[in-house]
mmCIF file of C-alpha atoms and ligand atoms in Angstrom:
data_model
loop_
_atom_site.group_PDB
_atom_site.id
_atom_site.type_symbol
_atom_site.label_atom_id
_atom_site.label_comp_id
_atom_site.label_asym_id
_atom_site.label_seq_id
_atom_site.Cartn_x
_atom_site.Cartn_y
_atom_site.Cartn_z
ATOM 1 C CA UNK A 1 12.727 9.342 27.037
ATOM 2 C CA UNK A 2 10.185 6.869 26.835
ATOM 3 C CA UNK A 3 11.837 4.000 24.484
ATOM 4 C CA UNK A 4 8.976 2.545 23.352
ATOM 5 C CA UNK A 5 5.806 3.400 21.061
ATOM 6 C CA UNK A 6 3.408 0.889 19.396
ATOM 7 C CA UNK A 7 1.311 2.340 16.112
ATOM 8 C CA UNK A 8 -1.103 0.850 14.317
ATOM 9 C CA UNK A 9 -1.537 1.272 10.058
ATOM 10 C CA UNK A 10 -3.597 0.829 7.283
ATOM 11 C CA UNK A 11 -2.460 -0.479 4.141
ATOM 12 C CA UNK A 12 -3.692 0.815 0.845
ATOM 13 C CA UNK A 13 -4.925 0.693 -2.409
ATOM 14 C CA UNK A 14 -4.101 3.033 -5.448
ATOM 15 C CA UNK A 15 -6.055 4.044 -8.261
ATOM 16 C CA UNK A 16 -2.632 5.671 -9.875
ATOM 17 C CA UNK A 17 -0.155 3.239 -9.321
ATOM 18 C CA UNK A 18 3.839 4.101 -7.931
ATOM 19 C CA UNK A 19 5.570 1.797 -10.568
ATOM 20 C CA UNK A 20 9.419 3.136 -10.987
ATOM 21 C CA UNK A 21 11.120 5.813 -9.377
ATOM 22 C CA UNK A 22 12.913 8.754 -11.187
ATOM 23 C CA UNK A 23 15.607 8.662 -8.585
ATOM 24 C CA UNK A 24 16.596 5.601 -6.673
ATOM 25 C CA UNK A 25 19.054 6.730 -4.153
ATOM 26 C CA UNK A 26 16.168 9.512 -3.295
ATOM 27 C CA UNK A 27 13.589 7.233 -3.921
ATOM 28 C CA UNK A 28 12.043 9.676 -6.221
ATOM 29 C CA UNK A 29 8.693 8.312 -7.992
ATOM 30 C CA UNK A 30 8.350 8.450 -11.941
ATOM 31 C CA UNK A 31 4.715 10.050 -11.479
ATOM 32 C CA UNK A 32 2.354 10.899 -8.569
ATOM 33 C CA UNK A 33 0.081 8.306 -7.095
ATOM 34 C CA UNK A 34 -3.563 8.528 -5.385
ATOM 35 C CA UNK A 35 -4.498 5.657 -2.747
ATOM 36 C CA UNK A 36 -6.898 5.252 -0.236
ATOM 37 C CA UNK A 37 -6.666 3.250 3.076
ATOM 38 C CA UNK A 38 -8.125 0.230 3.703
ATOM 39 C CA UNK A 39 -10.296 -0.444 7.485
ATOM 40 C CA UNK A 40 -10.092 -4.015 7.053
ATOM 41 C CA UNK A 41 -6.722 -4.815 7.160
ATOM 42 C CA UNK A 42 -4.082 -3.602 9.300
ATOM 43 C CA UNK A 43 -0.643 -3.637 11.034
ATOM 44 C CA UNK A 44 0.532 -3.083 14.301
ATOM 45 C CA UNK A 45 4.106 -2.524 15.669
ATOM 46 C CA UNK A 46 5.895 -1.917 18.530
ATOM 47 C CA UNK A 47 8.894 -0.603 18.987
ATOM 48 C CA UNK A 48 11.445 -0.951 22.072
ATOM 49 C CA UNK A 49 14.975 0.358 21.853
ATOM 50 C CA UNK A 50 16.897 -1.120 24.454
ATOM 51 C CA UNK A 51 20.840 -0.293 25.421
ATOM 52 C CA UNK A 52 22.061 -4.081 25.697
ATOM 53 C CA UNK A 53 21.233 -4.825 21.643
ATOM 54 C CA UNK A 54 23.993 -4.794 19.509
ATOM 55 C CA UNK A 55 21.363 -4.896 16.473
ATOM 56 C CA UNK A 56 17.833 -4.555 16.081
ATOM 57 C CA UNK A 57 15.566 -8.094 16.066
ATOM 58 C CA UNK A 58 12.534 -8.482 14.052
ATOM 59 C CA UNK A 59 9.866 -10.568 15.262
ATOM 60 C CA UNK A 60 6.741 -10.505 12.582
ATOM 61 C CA UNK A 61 3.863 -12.765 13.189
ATOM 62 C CA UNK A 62 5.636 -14.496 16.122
ATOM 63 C CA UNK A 63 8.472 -15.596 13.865
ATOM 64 C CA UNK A 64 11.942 -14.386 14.284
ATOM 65 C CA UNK A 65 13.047 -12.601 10.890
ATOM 66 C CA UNK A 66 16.430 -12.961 9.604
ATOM 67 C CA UNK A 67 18.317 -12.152 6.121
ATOM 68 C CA UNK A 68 17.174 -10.089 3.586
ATOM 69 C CA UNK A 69 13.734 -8.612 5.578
ATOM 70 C CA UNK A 70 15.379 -8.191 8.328
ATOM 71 C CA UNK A 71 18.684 -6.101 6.563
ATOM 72 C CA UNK A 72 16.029 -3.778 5.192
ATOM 73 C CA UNK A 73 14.204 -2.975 8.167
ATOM 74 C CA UNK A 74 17.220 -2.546 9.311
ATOM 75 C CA UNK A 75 18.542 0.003 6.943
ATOM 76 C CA UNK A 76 14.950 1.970 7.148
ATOM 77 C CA UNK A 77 15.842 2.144 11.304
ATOM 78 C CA UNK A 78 19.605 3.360 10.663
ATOM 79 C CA UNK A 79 17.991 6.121 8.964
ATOM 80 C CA UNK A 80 15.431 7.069 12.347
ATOM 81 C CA UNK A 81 18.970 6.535 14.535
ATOM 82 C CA UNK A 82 20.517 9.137 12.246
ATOM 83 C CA UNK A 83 17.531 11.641 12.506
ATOM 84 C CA UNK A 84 17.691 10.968 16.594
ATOM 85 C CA UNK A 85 21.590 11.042 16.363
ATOM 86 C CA UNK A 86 20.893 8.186 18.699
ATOM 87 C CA UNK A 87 22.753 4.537 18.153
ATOM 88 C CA UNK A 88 20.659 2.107 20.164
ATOM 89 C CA UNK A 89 19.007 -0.561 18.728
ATOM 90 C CA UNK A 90 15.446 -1.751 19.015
ATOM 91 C CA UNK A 91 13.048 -5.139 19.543
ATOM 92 C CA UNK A 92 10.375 -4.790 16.622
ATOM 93 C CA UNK A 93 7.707 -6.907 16.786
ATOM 94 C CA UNK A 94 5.166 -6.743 14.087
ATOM 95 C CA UNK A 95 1.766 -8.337 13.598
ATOM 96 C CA UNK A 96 -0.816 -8.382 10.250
ATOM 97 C CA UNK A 97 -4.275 -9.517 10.294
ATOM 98 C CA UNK A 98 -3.781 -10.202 6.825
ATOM 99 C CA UNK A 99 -1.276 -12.669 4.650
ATOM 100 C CA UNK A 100 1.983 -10.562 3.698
ATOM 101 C CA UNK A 101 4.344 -10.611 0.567
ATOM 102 C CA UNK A 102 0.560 -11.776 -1.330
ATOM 103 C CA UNK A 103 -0.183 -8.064 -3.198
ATOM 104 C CA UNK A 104 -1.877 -6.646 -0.219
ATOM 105 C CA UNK A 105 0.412 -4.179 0.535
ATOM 106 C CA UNK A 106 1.935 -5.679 3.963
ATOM 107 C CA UNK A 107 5.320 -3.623 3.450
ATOM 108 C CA UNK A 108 2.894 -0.200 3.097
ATOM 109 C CA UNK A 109 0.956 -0.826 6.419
ATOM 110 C CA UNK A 110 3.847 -2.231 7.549
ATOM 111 C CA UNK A 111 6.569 0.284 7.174
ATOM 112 C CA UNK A 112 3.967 3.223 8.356
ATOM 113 C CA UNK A 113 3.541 1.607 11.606
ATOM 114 C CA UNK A 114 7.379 1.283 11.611
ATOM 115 C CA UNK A 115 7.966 4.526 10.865
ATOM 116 C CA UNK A 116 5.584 6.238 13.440
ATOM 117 C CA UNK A 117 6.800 4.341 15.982
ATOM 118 C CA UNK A 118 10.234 4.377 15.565
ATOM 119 C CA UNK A 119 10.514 7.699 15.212
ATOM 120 C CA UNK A 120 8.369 8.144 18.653
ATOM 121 C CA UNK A 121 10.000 5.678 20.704
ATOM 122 C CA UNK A 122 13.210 7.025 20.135
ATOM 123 C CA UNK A 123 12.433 10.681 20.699
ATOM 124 C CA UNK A 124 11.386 12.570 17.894
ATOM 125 C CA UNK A 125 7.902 14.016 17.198
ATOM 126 C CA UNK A 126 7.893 14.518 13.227
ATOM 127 C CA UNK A 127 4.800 16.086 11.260
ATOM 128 C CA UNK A 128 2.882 13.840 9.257
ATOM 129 C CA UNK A 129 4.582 15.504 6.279
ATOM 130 C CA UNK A 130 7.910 14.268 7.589
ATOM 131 C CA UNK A 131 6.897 10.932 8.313
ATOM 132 C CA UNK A 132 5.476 11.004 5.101
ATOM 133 C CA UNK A 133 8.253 11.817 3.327
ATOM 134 C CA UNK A 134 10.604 9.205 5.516
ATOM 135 C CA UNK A 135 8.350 6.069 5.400
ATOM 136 C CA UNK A 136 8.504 6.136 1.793
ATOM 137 C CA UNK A 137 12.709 4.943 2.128
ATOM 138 C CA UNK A 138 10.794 1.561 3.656
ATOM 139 C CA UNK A 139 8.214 0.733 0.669
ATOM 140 C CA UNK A 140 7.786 3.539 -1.515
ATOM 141 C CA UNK A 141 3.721 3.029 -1.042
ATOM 142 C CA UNK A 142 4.185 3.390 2.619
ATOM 143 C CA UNK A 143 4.271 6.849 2.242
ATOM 144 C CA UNK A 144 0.335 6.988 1.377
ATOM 145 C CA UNK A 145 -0.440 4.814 4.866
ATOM 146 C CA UNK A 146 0.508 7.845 6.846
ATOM 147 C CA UNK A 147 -2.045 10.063 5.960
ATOM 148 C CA UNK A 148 -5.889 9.070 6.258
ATOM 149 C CA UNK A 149 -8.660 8.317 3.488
ATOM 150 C CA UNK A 150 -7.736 9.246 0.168
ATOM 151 C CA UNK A 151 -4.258 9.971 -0.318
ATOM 152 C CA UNK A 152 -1.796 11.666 -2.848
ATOM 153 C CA UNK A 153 1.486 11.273 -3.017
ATOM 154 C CA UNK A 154 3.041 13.877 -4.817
ATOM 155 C CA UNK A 155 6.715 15.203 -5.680
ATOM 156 C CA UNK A 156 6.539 19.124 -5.276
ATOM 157 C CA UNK A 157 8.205 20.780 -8.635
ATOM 158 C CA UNK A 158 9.714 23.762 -6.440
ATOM 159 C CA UNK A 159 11.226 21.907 -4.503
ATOM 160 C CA UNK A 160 11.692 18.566 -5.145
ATOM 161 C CA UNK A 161 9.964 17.538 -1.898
ATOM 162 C CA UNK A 162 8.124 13.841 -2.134
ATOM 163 C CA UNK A 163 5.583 13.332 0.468
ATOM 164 C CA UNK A 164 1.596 11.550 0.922
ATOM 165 C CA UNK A 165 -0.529 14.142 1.668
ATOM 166 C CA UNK A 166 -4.817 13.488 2.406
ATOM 167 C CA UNK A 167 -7.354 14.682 -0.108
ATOM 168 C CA UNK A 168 -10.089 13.736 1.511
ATOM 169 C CA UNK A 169 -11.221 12.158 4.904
ATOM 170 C CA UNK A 170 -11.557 8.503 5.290
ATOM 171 C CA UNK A 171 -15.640 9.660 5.691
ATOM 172 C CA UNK A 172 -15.958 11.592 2.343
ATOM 173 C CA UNK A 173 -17.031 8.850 0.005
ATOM 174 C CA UNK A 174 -18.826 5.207 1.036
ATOM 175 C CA UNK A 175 -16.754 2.864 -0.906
ATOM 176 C CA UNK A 176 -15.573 -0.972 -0.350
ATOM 177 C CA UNK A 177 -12.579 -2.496 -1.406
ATOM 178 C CA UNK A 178 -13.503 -6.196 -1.656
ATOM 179 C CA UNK A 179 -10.285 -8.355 -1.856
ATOM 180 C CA UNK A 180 -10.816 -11.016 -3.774
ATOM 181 C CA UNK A 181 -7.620 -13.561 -2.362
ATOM 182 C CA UNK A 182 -6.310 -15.597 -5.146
ATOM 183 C CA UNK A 183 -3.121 -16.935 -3.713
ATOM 184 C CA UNK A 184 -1.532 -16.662 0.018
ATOM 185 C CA UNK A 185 1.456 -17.444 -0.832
ATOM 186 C CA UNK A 186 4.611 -15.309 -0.740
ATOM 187 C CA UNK A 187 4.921 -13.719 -4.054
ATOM 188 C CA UNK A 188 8.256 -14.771 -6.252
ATOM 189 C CA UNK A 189 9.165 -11.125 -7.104
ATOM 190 C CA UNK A 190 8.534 -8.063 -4.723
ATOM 191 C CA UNK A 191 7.679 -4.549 -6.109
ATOM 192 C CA UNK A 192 11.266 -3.335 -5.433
ATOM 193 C CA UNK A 193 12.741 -5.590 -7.207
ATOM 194 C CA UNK A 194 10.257 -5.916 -10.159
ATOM 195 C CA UNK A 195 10.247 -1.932 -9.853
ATOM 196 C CA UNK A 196 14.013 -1.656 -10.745
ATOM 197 C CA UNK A 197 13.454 -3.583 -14.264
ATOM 198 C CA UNK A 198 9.961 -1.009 -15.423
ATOM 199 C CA UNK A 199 12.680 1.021 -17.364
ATOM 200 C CA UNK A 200 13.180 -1.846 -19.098
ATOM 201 C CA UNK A 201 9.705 -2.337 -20.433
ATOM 202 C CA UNK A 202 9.037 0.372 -23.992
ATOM 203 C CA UNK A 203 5.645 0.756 -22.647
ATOM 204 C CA UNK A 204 7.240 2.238 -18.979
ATOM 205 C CA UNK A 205 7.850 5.846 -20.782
ATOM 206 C CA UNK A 206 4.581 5.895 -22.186
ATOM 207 C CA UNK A 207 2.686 5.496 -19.130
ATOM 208 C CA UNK A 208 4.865 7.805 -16.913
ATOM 209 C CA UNK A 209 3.662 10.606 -20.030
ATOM 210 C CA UNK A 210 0.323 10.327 -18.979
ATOM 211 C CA UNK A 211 0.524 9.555 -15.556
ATOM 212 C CA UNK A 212 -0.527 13.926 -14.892
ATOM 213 C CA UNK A 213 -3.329 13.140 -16.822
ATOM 214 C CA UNK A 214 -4.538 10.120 -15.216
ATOM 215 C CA UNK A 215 -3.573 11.306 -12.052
ATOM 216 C CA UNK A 216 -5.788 14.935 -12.016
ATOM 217 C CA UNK A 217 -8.797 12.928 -13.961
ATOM 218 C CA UNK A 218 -8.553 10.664 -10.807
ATOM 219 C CA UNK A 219 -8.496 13.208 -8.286
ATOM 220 C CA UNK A 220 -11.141 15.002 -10.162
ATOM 221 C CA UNK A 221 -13.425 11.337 -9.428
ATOM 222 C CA UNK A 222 -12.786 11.272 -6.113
ATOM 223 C CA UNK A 223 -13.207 14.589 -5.018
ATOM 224 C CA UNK A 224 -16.406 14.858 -7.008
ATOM 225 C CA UNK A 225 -17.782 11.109 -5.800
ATOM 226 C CA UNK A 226 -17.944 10.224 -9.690
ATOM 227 C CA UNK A 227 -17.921 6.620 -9.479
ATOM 228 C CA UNK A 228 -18.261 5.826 -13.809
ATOM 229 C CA UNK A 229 -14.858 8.465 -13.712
ATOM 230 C CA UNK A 230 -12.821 6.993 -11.136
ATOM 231 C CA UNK A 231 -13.870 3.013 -12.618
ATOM 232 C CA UNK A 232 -12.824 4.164 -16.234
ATOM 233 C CA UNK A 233 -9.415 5.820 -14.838
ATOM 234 C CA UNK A 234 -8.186 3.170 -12.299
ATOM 235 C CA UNK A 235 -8.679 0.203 -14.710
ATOM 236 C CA UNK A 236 -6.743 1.790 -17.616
ATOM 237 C CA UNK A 237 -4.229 2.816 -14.631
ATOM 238 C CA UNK A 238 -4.049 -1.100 -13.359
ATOM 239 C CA UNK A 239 -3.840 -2.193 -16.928
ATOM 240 C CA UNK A 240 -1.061 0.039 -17.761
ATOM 241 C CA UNK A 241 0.802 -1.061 -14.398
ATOM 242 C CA UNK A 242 0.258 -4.394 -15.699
ATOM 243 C CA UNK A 243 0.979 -4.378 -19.315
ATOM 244 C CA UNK A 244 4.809 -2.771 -18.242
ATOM 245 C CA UNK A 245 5.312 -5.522 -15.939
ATOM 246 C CA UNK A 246 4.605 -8.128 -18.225
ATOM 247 C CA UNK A 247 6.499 -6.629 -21.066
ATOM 248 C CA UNK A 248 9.715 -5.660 -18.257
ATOM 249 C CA UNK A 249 12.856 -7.701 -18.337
ATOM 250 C CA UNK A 250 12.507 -10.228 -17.279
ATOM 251 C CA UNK A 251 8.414 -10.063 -17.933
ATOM 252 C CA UNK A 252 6.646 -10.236 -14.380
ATOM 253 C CA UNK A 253 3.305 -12.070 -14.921
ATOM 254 C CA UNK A 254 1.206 -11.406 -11.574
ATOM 255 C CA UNK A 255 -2.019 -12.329 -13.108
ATOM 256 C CA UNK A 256 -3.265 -15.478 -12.822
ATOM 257 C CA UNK A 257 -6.070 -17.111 -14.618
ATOM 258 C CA UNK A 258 -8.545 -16.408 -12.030
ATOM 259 C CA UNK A 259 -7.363 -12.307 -11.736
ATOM 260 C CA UNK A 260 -8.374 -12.139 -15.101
ATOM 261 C CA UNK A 261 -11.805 -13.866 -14.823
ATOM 262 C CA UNK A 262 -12.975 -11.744 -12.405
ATOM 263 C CA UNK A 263 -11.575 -8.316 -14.457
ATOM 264 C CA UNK A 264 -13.807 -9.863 -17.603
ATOM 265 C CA UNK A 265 -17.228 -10.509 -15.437
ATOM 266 C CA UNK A 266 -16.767 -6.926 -13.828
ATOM 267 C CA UNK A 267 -16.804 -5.897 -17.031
ATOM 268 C CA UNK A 268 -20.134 -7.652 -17.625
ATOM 269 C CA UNK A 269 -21.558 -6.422 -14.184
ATOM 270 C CA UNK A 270 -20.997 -2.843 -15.185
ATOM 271 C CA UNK A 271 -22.949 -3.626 -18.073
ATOM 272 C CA UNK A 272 -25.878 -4.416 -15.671
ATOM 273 C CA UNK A 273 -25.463 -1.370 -14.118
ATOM 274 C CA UNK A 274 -23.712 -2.423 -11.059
ATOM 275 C CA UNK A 275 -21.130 0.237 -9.743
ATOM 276 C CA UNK A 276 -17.580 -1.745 -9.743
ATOM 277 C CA UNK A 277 -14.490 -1.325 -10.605
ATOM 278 C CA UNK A 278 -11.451 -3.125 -10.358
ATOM 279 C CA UNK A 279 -7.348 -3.209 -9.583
ATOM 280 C CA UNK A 280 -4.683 -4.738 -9.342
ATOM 281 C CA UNK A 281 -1.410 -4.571 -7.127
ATOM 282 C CA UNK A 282 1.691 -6.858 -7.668
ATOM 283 C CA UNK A 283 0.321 -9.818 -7.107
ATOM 284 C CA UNK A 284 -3.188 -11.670 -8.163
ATOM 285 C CA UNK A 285 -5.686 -10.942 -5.988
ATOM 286 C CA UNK A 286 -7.952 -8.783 -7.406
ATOM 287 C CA UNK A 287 -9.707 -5.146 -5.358
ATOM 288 C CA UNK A 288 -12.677 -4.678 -6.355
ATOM 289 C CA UNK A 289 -14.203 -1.148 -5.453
ATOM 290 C CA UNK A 290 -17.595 -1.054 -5.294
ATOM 291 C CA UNK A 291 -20.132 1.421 -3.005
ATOM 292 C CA UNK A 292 -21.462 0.759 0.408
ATOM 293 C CA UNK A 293 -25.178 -0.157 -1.408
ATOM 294 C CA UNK A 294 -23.321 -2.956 -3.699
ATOM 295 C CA UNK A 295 -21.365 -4.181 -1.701
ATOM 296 C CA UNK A 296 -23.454 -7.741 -0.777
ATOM 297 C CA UNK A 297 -23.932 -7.943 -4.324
ATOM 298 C CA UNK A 298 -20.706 -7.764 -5.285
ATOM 299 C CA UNK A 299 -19.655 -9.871 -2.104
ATOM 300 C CA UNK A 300 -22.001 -12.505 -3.587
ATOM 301 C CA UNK A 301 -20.985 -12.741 -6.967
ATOM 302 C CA UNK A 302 -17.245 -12.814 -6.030
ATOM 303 C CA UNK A 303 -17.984 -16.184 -3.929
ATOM 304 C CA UNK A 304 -19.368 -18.098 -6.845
ATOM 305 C CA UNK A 305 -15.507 -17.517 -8.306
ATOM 306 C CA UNK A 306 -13.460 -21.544 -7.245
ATOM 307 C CA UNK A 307 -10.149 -19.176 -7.792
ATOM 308 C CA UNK A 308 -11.155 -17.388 -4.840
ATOM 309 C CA UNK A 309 -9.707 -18.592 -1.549
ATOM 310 C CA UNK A 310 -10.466 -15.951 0.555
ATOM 311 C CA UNK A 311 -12.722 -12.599 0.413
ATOM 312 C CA UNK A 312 -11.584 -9.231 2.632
ATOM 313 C CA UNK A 313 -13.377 -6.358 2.355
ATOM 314 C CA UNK A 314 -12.936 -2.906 3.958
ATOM 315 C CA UNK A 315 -14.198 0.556 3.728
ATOM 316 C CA UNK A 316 -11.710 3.973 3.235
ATOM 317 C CA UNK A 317 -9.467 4.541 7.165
ATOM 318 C CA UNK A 318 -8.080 6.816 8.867
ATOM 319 C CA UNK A 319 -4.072 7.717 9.241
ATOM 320 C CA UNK A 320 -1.550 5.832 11.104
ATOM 321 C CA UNK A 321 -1.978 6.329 14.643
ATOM 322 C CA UNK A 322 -0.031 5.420 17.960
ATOM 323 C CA UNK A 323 -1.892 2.830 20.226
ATOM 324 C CA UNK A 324 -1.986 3.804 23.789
ATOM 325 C CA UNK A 325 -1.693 0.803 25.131
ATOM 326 C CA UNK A 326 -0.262 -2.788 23.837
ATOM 327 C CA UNK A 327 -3.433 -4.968 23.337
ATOM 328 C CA UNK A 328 -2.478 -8.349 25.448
ATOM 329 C CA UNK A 329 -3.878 -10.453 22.060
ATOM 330 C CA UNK A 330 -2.197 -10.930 18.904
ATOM 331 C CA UNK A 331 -5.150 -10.245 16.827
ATOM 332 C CA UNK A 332 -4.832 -7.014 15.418
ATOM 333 C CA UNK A 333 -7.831 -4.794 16.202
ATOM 334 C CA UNK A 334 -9.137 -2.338 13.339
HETATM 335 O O1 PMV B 401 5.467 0.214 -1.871
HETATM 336 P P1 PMV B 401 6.241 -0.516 -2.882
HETATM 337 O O2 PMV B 401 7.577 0.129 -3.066
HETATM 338 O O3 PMV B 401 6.332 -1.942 -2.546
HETATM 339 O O4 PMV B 401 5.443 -0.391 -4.281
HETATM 340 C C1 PMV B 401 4.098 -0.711 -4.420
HETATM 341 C C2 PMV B 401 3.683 -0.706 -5.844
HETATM 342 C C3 PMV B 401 2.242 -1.080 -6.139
HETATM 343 O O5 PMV B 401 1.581 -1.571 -5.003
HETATM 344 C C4 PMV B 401 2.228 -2.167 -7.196
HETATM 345 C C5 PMV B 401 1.494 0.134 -6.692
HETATM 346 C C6 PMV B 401 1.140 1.190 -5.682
HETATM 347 O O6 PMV B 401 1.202 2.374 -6.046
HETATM 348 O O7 PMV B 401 0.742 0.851 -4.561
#
């Protein structure tokens, strides 16, 4: 057995936002969620299990993780040693070429590199289905970062199956996701934790109701390339995420001044005509989606913003993947 696997992943974006699960202990979501992968950023992580650890270590971004990350990794790797029926532990060492714990999804890309090769390293050779299904125990929106492009995650009604499944290759539709980076900091309240409290918000019921709707309208846009479709449904989707976590308790306010300035000129832009849309994740920096021909415009315009510390911007990726071979650099290539 070979012990040791590195994989690279994408994080994502969704238009239909995961916000509440139906079942915690099976980490059930409250409605289905659509995603696609972003090129730009990504995680790699390697995996060694080695026979003289009494417990796995952590290393991510050259620092030495202990405490709460490092219990939950470890949890999501007791579940790979029970699939292997293997107890040996393993050095993971992670690296982003991106800020984490900031709303772009490090615990999505970073649990689908996990997952792939954890799972390889110590033996196992699952479909993407399965690693699907098992990444989502890590960060529920991990799930979506094994597949590639644009991604469902669904919960079958037969059987009760939850799993990320592709819709479309990374190739079938030239968008951008430019990331417009508000804040770098490490946000006060994660998603799982703000996630437990949705049920707590009236508005939480009320969005799950018309998540089917939102959700097939969505797929609808993206299968069809409608941009004006998938701009109408993904803001109303963002906004609903939004208005439940601020009216949660305790209320989560990710927004920050600047979030919403850009949300009110994209407004105005579309008025002009340009294609963008825009959403947001738990946190303040603010995707905008725009297509391949608007994207320097949209680039542009996002610069003149002072709120805006930093600009990303990537086009739709491909699946998690094992690396070959362990790049000697730390910088992450995409
Ligand atoms: O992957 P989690 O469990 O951290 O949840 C992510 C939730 C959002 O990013 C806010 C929405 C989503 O569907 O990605």
């Amino acid at each position: 057995m070979n012990m040791h696997a590195t994989a690279l992943a994408h994080p994502n974006i969704a238009f239909i936002k995961f916000w509440g699960l139906a079942d915690e202990a099976r980490r059930i979501p409250a409605n289905n969620s659509l995603s696609m992968n972003i090129g730009c950023l990504a995680t790699k992580t390697s995996v060694t299990f080695d026979p003289a650890l009494k417990a796995d270590v952590l290393t991510l971004n050259d620092e030495l993780v202990s405490g709460d990350g490092l219990a939950r990794v470890q949890r999501f790797m007791d579940r790979i040693r029970h699939m292997a029926e293997k107890d040996l532990y393993a050095h993971i060492t992670s690296t982003n070429n991106f800020p984490i714990g900031a709303g772009l999804a490090s615990s999505a890309a970073g649990f689908a590199a996990l997952t792939l090769a954890g799972t390889v390293a110590l033996g196992l050779s699952l479909s993407e289905k399965a690693l699907s299904a098992l990444a989502r125990f890590g960060s529920g929106s991990a799930c979506r970062s094994i597949p590639g492009g644009f991604v469902e995650w669904v919960v079958d009604p037969l059987t009760g199956e939850t799993y990320a499944q592709s819709i479309a290759p990374a190739d079938h539709w030239e968008l951008v996701d430019c990331i417009a980076i508000l804040n770098q900091d490490h946000k006060p309240v994660g998603s799982e934790m703000g996630m437990r409290s949705a049920a707590s918000s009236p508005l939480q019921a009320a969005r799950v109701a018309d998540a089917k709707r939102r959700f097939s309208r969505c797929r609808t846009a993206i299968l069809s390339r409608d941009f004006a479709a998938l701009s109408q449904i993904t803001e109303l989707d963002s906004n609903l995420m939004h208005a439940v976590m601020m009216t949660s308790n305790p209320p989560l306010y990710y927004w920050r001044p600047g979030s919403l300035a850009i949300m009110q000129a994209v407004k105005a832009w579309q008025a002009e005509g340009l294609p963008v849309t825009f959403t947001l994740d738990a946190g303040p920096n603010v995707h905008l989606i725009t297509t391949r021909a608007s994207v320097d415009e949209v680039l542009h315009r996002l610069r003149q913003f002072p709120e805006v510390i930093d600009i990303r911007s990537g086009i739709p990726a491909g699946p998690a993947r094992l690396l070959e071979q362990d790049s000697p650099s730390r910088t992450v290539q995409v």
